Tab-separated table of C-alpha atoms in Angstrom:
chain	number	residue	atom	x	y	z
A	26	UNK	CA	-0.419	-16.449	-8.014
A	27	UNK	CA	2.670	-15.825	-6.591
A	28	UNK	CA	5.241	-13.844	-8.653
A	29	UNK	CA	9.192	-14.291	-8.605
A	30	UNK	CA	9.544	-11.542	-5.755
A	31	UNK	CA	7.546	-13.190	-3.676
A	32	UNK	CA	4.417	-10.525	-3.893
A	33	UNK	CA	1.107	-10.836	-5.345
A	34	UNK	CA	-0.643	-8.509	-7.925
A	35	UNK	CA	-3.693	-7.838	-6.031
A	36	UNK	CA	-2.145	-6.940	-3.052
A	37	UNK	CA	-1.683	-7.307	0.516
A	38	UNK	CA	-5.688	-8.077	1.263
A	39	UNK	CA	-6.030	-10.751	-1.133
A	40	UNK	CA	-3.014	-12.427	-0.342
A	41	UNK	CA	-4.222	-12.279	3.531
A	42	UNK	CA	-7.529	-13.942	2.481
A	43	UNK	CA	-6.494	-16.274	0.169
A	44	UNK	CA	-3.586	-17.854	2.902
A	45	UNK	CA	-6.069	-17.403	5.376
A	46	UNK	CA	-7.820	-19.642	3.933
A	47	UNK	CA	-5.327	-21.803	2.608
A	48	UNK	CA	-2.761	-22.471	5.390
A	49	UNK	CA	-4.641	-24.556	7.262
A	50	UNK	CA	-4.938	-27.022	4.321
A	51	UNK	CA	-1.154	-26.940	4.080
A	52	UNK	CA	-0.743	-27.757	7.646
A	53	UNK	CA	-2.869	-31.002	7.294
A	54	UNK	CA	-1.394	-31.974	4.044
A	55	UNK	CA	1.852	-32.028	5.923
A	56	UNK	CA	0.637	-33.742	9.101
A	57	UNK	CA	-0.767	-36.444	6.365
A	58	UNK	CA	3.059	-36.661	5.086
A	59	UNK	CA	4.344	-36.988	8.430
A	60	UNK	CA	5.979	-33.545	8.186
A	61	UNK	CA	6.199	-30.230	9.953
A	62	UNK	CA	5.092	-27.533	8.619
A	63	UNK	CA	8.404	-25.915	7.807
A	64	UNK	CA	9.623	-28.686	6.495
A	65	UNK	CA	6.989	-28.851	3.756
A	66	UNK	CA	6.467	-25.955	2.789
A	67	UNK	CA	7.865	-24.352	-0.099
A	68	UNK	CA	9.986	-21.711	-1.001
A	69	UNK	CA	7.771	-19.793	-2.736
A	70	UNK	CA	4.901	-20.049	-0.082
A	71	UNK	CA	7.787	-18.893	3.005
A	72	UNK	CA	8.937	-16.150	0.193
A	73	UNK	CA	5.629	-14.660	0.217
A	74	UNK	CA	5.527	-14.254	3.895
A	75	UNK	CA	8.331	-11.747	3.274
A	76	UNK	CA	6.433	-9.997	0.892
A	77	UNK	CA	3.414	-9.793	3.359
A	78	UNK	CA	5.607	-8.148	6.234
A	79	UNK	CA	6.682	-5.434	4.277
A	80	UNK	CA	2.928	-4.821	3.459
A	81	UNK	CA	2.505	-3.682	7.343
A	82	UNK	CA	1.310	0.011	7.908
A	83	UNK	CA	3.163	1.834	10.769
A	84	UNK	CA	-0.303	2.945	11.994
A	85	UNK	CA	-2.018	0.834	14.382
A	86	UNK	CA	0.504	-0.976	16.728
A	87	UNK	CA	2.257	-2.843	13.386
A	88	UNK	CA	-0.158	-5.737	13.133
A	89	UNK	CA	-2.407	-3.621	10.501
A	90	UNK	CA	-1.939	-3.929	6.309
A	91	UNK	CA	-2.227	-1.241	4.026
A	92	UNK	CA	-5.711	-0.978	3.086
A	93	UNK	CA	-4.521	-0.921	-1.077
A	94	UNK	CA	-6.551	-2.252	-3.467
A	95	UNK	CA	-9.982	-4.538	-2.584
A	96	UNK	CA	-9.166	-4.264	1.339
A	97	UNK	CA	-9.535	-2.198	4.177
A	98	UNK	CA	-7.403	-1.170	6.980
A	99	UNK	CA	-7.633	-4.705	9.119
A	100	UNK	CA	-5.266	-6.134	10.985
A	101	UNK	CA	-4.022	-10.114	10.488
A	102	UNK	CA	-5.729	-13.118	11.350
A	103	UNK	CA	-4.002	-14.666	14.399
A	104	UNK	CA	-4.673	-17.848	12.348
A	105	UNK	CA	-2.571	-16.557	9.562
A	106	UNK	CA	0.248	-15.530	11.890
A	107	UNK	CA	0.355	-18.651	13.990
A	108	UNK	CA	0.553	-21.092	10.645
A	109	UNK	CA	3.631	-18.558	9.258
A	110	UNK	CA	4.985	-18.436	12.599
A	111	UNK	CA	5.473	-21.931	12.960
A	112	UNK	CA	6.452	-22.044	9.322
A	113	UNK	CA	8.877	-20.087	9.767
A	114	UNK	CA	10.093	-19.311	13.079
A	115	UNK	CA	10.021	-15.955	12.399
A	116	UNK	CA	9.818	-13.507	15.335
A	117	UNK	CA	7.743	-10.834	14.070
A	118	UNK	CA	5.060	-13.428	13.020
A	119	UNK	CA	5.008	-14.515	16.400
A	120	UNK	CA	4.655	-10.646	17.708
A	121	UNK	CA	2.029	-10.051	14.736
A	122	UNK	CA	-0.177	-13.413	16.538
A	123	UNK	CA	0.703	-11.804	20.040
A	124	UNK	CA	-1.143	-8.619	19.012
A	125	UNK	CA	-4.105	-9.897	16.575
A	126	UNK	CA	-4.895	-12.699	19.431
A	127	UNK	CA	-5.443	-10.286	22.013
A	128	UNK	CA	-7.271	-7.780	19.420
A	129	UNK	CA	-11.464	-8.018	20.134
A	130	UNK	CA	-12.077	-7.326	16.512
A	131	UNK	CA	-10.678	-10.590	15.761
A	132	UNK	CA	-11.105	-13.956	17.534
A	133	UNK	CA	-8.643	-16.748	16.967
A	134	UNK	CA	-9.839	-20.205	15.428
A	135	UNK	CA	-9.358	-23.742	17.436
A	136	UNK	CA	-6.768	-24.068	14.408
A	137	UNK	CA	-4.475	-20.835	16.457
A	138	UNK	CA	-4.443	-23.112	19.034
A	139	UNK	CA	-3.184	-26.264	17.295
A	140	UNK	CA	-0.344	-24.627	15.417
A	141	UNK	CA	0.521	-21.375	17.984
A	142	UNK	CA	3.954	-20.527	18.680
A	143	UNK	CA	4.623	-20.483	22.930
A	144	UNK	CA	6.418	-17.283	22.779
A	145	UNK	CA	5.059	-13.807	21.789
A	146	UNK	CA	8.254	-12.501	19.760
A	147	UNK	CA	11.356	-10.425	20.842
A	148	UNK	CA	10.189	-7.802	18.632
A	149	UNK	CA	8.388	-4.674	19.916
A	150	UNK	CA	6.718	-4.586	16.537
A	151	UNK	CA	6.803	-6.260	13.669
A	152	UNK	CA	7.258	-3.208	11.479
A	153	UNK	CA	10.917	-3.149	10.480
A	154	UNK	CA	13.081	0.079	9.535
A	155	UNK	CA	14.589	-0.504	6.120
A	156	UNK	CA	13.948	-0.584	2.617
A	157	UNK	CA	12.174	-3.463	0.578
A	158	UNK	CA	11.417	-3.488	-3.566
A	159	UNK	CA	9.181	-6.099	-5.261
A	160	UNK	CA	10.146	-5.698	-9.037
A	161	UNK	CA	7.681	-7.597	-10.666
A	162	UNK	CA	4.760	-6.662	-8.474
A	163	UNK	CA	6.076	-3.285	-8.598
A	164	UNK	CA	6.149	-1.979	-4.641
A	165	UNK	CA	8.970	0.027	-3.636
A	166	UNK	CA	8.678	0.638	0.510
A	167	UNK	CA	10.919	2.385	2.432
A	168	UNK	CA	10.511	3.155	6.591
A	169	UNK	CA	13.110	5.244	8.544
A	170	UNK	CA	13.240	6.038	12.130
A	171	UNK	CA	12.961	9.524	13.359
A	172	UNK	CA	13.715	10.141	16.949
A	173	UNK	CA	11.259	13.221	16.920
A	174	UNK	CA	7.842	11.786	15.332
A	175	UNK	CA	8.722	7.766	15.067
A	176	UNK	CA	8.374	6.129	11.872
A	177	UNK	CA	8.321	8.010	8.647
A	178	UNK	CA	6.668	5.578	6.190
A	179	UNK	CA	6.876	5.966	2.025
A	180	UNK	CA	5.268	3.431	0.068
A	181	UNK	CA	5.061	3.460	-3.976
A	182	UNK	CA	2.385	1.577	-5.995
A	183	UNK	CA	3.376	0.378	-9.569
A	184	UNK	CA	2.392	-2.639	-11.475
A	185	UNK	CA	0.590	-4.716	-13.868
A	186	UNK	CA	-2.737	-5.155	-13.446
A	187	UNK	CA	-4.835	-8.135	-14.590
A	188	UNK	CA	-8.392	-8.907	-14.236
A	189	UNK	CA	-8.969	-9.477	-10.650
A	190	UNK	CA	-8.776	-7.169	-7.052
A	191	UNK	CA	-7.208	-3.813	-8.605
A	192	UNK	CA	-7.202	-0.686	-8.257
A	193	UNK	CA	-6.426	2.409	-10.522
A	194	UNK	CA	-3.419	3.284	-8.232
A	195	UNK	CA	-0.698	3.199	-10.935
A	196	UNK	CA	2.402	5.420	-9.600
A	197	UNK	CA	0.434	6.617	-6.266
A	198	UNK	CA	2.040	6.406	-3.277
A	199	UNK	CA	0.938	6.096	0.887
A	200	UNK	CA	2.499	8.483	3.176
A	201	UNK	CA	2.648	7.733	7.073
A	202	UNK	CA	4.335	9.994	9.503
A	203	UNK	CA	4.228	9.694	13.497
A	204	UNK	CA	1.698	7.007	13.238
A	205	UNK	CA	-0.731	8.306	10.917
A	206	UNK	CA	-1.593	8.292	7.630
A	207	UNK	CA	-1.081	11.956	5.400
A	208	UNK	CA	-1.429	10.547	2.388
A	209	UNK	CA	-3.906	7.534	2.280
A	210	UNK	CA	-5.009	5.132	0.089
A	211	UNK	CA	-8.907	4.921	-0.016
A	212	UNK	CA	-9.078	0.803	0.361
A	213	UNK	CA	-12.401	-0.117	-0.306
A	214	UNK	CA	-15.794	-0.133	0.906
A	215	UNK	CA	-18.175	-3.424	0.795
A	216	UNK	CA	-18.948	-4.560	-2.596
A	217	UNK	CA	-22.773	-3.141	-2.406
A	218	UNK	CA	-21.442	0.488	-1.399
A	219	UNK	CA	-22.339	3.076	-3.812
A	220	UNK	CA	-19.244	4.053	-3.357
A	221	UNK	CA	-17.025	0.948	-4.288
A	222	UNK	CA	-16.419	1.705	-7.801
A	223	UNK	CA	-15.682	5.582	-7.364
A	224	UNK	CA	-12.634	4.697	-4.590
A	225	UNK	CA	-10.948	2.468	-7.183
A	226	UNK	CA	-10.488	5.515	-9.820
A	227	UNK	CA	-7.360	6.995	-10.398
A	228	UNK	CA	-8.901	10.381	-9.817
A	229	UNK	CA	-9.151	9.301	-6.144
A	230	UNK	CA	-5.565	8.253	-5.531
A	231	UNK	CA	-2.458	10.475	-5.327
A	232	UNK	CA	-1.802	10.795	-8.896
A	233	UNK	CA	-1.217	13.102	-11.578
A	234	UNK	CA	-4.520	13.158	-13.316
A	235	UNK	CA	-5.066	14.422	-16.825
A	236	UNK	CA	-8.270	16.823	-16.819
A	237	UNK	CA	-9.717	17.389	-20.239
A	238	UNK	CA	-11.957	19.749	-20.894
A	239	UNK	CA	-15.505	18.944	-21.718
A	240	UNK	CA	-15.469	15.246	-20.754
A	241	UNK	CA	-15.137	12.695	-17.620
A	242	UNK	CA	-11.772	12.607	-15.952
A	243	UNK	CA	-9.530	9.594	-17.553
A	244	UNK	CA	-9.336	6.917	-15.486
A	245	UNK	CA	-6.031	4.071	-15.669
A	246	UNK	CA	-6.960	0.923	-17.076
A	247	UNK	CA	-8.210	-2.035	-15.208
A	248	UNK	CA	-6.399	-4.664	-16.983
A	249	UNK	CA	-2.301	-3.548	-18.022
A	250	UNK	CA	0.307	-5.316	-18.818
A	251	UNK	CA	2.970	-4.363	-18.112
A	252	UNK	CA	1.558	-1.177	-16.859
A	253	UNK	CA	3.559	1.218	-14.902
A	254	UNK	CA	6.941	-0.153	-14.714
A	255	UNK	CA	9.286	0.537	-12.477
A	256	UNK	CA	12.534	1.348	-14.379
A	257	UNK	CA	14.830	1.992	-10.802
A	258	UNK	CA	14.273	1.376	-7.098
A	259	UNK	CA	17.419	2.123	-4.451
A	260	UNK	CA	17.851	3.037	-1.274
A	261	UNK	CA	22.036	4.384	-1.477
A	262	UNK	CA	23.954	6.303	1.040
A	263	UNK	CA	20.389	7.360	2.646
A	264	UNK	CA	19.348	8.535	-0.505
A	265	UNK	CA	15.969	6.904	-2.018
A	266	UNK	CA	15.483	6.472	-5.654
A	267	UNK	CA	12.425	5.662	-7.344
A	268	UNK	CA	11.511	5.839	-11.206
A	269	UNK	CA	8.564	4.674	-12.654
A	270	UNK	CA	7.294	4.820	-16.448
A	271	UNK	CA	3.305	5.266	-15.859
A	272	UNK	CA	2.056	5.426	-19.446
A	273	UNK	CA	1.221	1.856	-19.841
A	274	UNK	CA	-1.523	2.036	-17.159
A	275	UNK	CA	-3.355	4.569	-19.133
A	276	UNK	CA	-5.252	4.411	-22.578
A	277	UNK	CA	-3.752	4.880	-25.645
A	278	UNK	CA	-4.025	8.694	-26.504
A	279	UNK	CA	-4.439	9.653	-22.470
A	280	UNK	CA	-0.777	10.643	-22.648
A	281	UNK	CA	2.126	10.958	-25.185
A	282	UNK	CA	4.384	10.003	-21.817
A	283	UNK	CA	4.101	9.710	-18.710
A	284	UNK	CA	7.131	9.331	-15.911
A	285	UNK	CA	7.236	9.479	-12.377
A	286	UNK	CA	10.443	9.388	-10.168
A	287	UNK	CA	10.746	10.121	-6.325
A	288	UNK	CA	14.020	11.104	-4.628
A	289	UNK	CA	14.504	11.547	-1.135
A	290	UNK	CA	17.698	12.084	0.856
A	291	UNK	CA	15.867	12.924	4.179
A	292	UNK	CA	13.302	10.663	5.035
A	293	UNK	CA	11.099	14.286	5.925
A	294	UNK	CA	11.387	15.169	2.225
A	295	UNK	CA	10.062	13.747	-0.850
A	296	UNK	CA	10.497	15.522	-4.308
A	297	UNK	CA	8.803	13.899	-6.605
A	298	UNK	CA	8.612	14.866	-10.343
A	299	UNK	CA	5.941	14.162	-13.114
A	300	UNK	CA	6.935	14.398	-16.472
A	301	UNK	CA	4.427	14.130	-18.954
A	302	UNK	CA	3.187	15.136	-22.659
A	303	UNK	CA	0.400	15.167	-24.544
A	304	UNK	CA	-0.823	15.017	-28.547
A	305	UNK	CA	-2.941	18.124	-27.584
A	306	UNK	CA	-2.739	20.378	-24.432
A	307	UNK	CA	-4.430	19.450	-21.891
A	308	UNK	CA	-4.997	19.994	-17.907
A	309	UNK	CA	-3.576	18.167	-15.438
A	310	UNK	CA	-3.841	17.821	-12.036
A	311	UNK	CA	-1.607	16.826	-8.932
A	312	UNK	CA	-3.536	14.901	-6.628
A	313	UNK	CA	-3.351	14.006	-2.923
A	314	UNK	CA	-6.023	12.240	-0.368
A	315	UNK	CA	-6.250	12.603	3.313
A	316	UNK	CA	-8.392	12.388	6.211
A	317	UNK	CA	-6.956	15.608	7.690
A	318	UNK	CA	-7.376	18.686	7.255
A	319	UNK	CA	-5.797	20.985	4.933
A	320	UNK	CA	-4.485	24.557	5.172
A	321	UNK	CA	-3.777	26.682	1.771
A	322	UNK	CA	-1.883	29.311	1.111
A	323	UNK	CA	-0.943	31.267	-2.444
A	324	UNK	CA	2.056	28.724	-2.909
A	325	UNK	CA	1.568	25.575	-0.670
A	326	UNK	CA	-0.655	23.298	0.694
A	327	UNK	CA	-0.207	21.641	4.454
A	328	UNK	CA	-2.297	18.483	5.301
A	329	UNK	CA	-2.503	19.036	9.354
A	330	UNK	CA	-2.096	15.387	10.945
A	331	UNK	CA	-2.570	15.696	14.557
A	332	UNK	CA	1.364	14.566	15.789
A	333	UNK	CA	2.801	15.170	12.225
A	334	UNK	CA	2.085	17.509	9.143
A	335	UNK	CA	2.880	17.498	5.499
A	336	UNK	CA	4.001	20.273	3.340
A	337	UNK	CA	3.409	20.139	-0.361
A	338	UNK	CA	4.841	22.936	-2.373
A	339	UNK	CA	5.015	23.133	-6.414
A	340	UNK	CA	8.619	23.346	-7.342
A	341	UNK	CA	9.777	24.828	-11.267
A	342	UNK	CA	5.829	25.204	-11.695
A	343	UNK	CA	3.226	27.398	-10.989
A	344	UNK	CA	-0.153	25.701	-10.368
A	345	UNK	CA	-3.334	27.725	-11.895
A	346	UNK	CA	-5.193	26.985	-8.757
A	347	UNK	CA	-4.856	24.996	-5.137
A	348	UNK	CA	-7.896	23.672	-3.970
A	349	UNK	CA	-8.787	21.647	-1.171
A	350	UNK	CA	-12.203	20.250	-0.171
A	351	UNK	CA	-14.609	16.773	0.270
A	352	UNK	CA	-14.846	14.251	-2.140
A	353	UNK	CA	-16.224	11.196	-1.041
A	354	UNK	CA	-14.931	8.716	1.289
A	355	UNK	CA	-12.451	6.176	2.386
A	356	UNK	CA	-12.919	2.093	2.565
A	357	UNK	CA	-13.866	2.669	5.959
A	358	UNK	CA	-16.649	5.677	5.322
A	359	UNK	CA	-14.986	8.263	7.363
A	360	UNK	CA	-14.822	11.320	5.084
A	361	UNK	CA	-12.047	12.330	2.457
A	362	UNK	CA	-10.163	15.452	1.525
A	363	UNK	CA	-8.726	15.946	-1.742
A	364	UNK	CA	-6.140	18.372	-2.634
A	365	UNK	CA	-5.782	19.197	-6.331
């Protein structure tokens, strides 16, 4: 379940429910050995901790996960964060428990009690400047400081995906700029929504999506392996590299090829470049989702965030049309806009 960097495929909900759950298990197991916790617990289980801190969203105080995949935007159990706490020692675990145990959405377990650290952290939040890359599980994260709107927040979304809590996000990417969201990922509603299956499609994440004519929009593969893979992930001299081979999370005949690659050497800019062919010409789209509003003129687009504001403007290409308007909603219901 847990892959060499630490991460897990289906994200950072699934890993929160599935420790959740588990940790307390681990905590008896080592009473039963006579043990602390740290002391028993693995490398791989203290590894993935890691890879759940760089899973935090700016937005919300720094207690909140991305709400990728089968998850919404929740923040983590104060369970979870007292057992890795004391696992670990770690300070921002122990600021993460601070903040969820005082949150009235969640309510801590007797097992917080047992097992919770007696300090709250010397962290303001756990969210960390810095740049983090899971190869295997294919998330490339980045979060800079800006002393005019806060954190600026890019997060990339590549992968395999294999039968399980997935979404159709192959190459898409999160956006979060003076703590909020521009560019979201949906998340997901509850599994009886008659929405749930529509908010996994790639159509409904920020992707380049092929648009044939005469017959449903393509949508990436469920199960891939390996999927989009990322070929390079740096962060050098400021300057943030990402490319990512997308084709293998599509159908065969979808595209001939299909690349993406980011660069960014101000953390306010992002260029980022699709390269793609076909074995007959056909449409595609570029594709961005927001719960803002969005302004259009002949040869931009701005999503209009209420402390920050993104700028999207077509560079060596001319786009037939820009349109902006409802489509559906987010894992939470509020409304959606899409900008194609």
């Amino acid at each position: 379940y847990v892959k060499s960097d630490g991460g897990v495929l289906e994200g950072p909900g699934y890993w929160h429910y599935t420790f959740l759950n588990a940790m307390a298990t681990v905590y008896i197991l080592a009473r039963y050995r006579g043990q602390s916790l740290d002391d028993y617990a693995s490398e791989s289980l203290v590894k993935t901790g890691a890879f759940e801190l760089g899973m935090l969203s700016t937005v919300g105080g720094g207690n909140y996960l991305w709400p990728m995949n089968d998850w919404h935007r929740n923040a983590i159990h104060p369970d979870l964060a007292a057992a890795y706490a004391s696992m670990t020692g770690e300070q921002k675990w122990k600021k993460i428990y601070s903040m969820s145990s005082m949150s009235d959405a969640i309510k801590p377990s007797y097992f917080s009690f047992i097992i919770a650290p007696d300090d709250a952290g010397d962290y303001d939040t756990a969210v960390e400047d810095g740049f983090r890359f899971y190869p295997f599980v294919g998330h490339v994260d980045r979060i800079a400081a800006d002393d005019d709107i806060g954190p600026i927040h890019f997060h990339f979304v590549a992968g395999p995906a294999y039968s399980g809590h997935y979404n159709c996000d192959k190459g898409s990417f999160i956006l979060e700029a003076g703590e909020e969201t521009l560019a979201i990922d949906r998340g997901v509603t509850n599994y009886s929504h008659p929405e749930t299956n529509l908010l996994k499609r790639s159509g409904r994440h920020n992707l380049l999506q092929p648009e044939p004519e005469g017959i449903a929009l393509p949508n990436q593969l469920s199960m891939c392996d390996p999927g989009a893979s990322v070929t390079r992930a740096d962060l050098t001299d400021g300057r943030l590299s990402i490319e990512c081979d997308v084709r293998g999370a599509w159908a065969d005949g979808v595209f001939a090829t299909n690349t993406r690659s980011v660069t960014s050497e101000d953390p306010r800019k992002y260029t980022i470049t699709d390269v793609a062919t076909f074995d007959k010409a056909t449409a595609v789209s570029f594709r961005i989702n927001t719960n803002f509003p969005i302004s259009i003129d002949e040869k931009s687009a701005t999503i209009e965030g209420e402390h920050s504001a993104l700028v999207i403007t077509p560079v060596n290409w001319e786009p037939g049309e820009i349109t902006a308007e409802e489509e559906g909603i987010d894992g939470d219901e509020n409304p959606v806009q899409l900008l194609r």
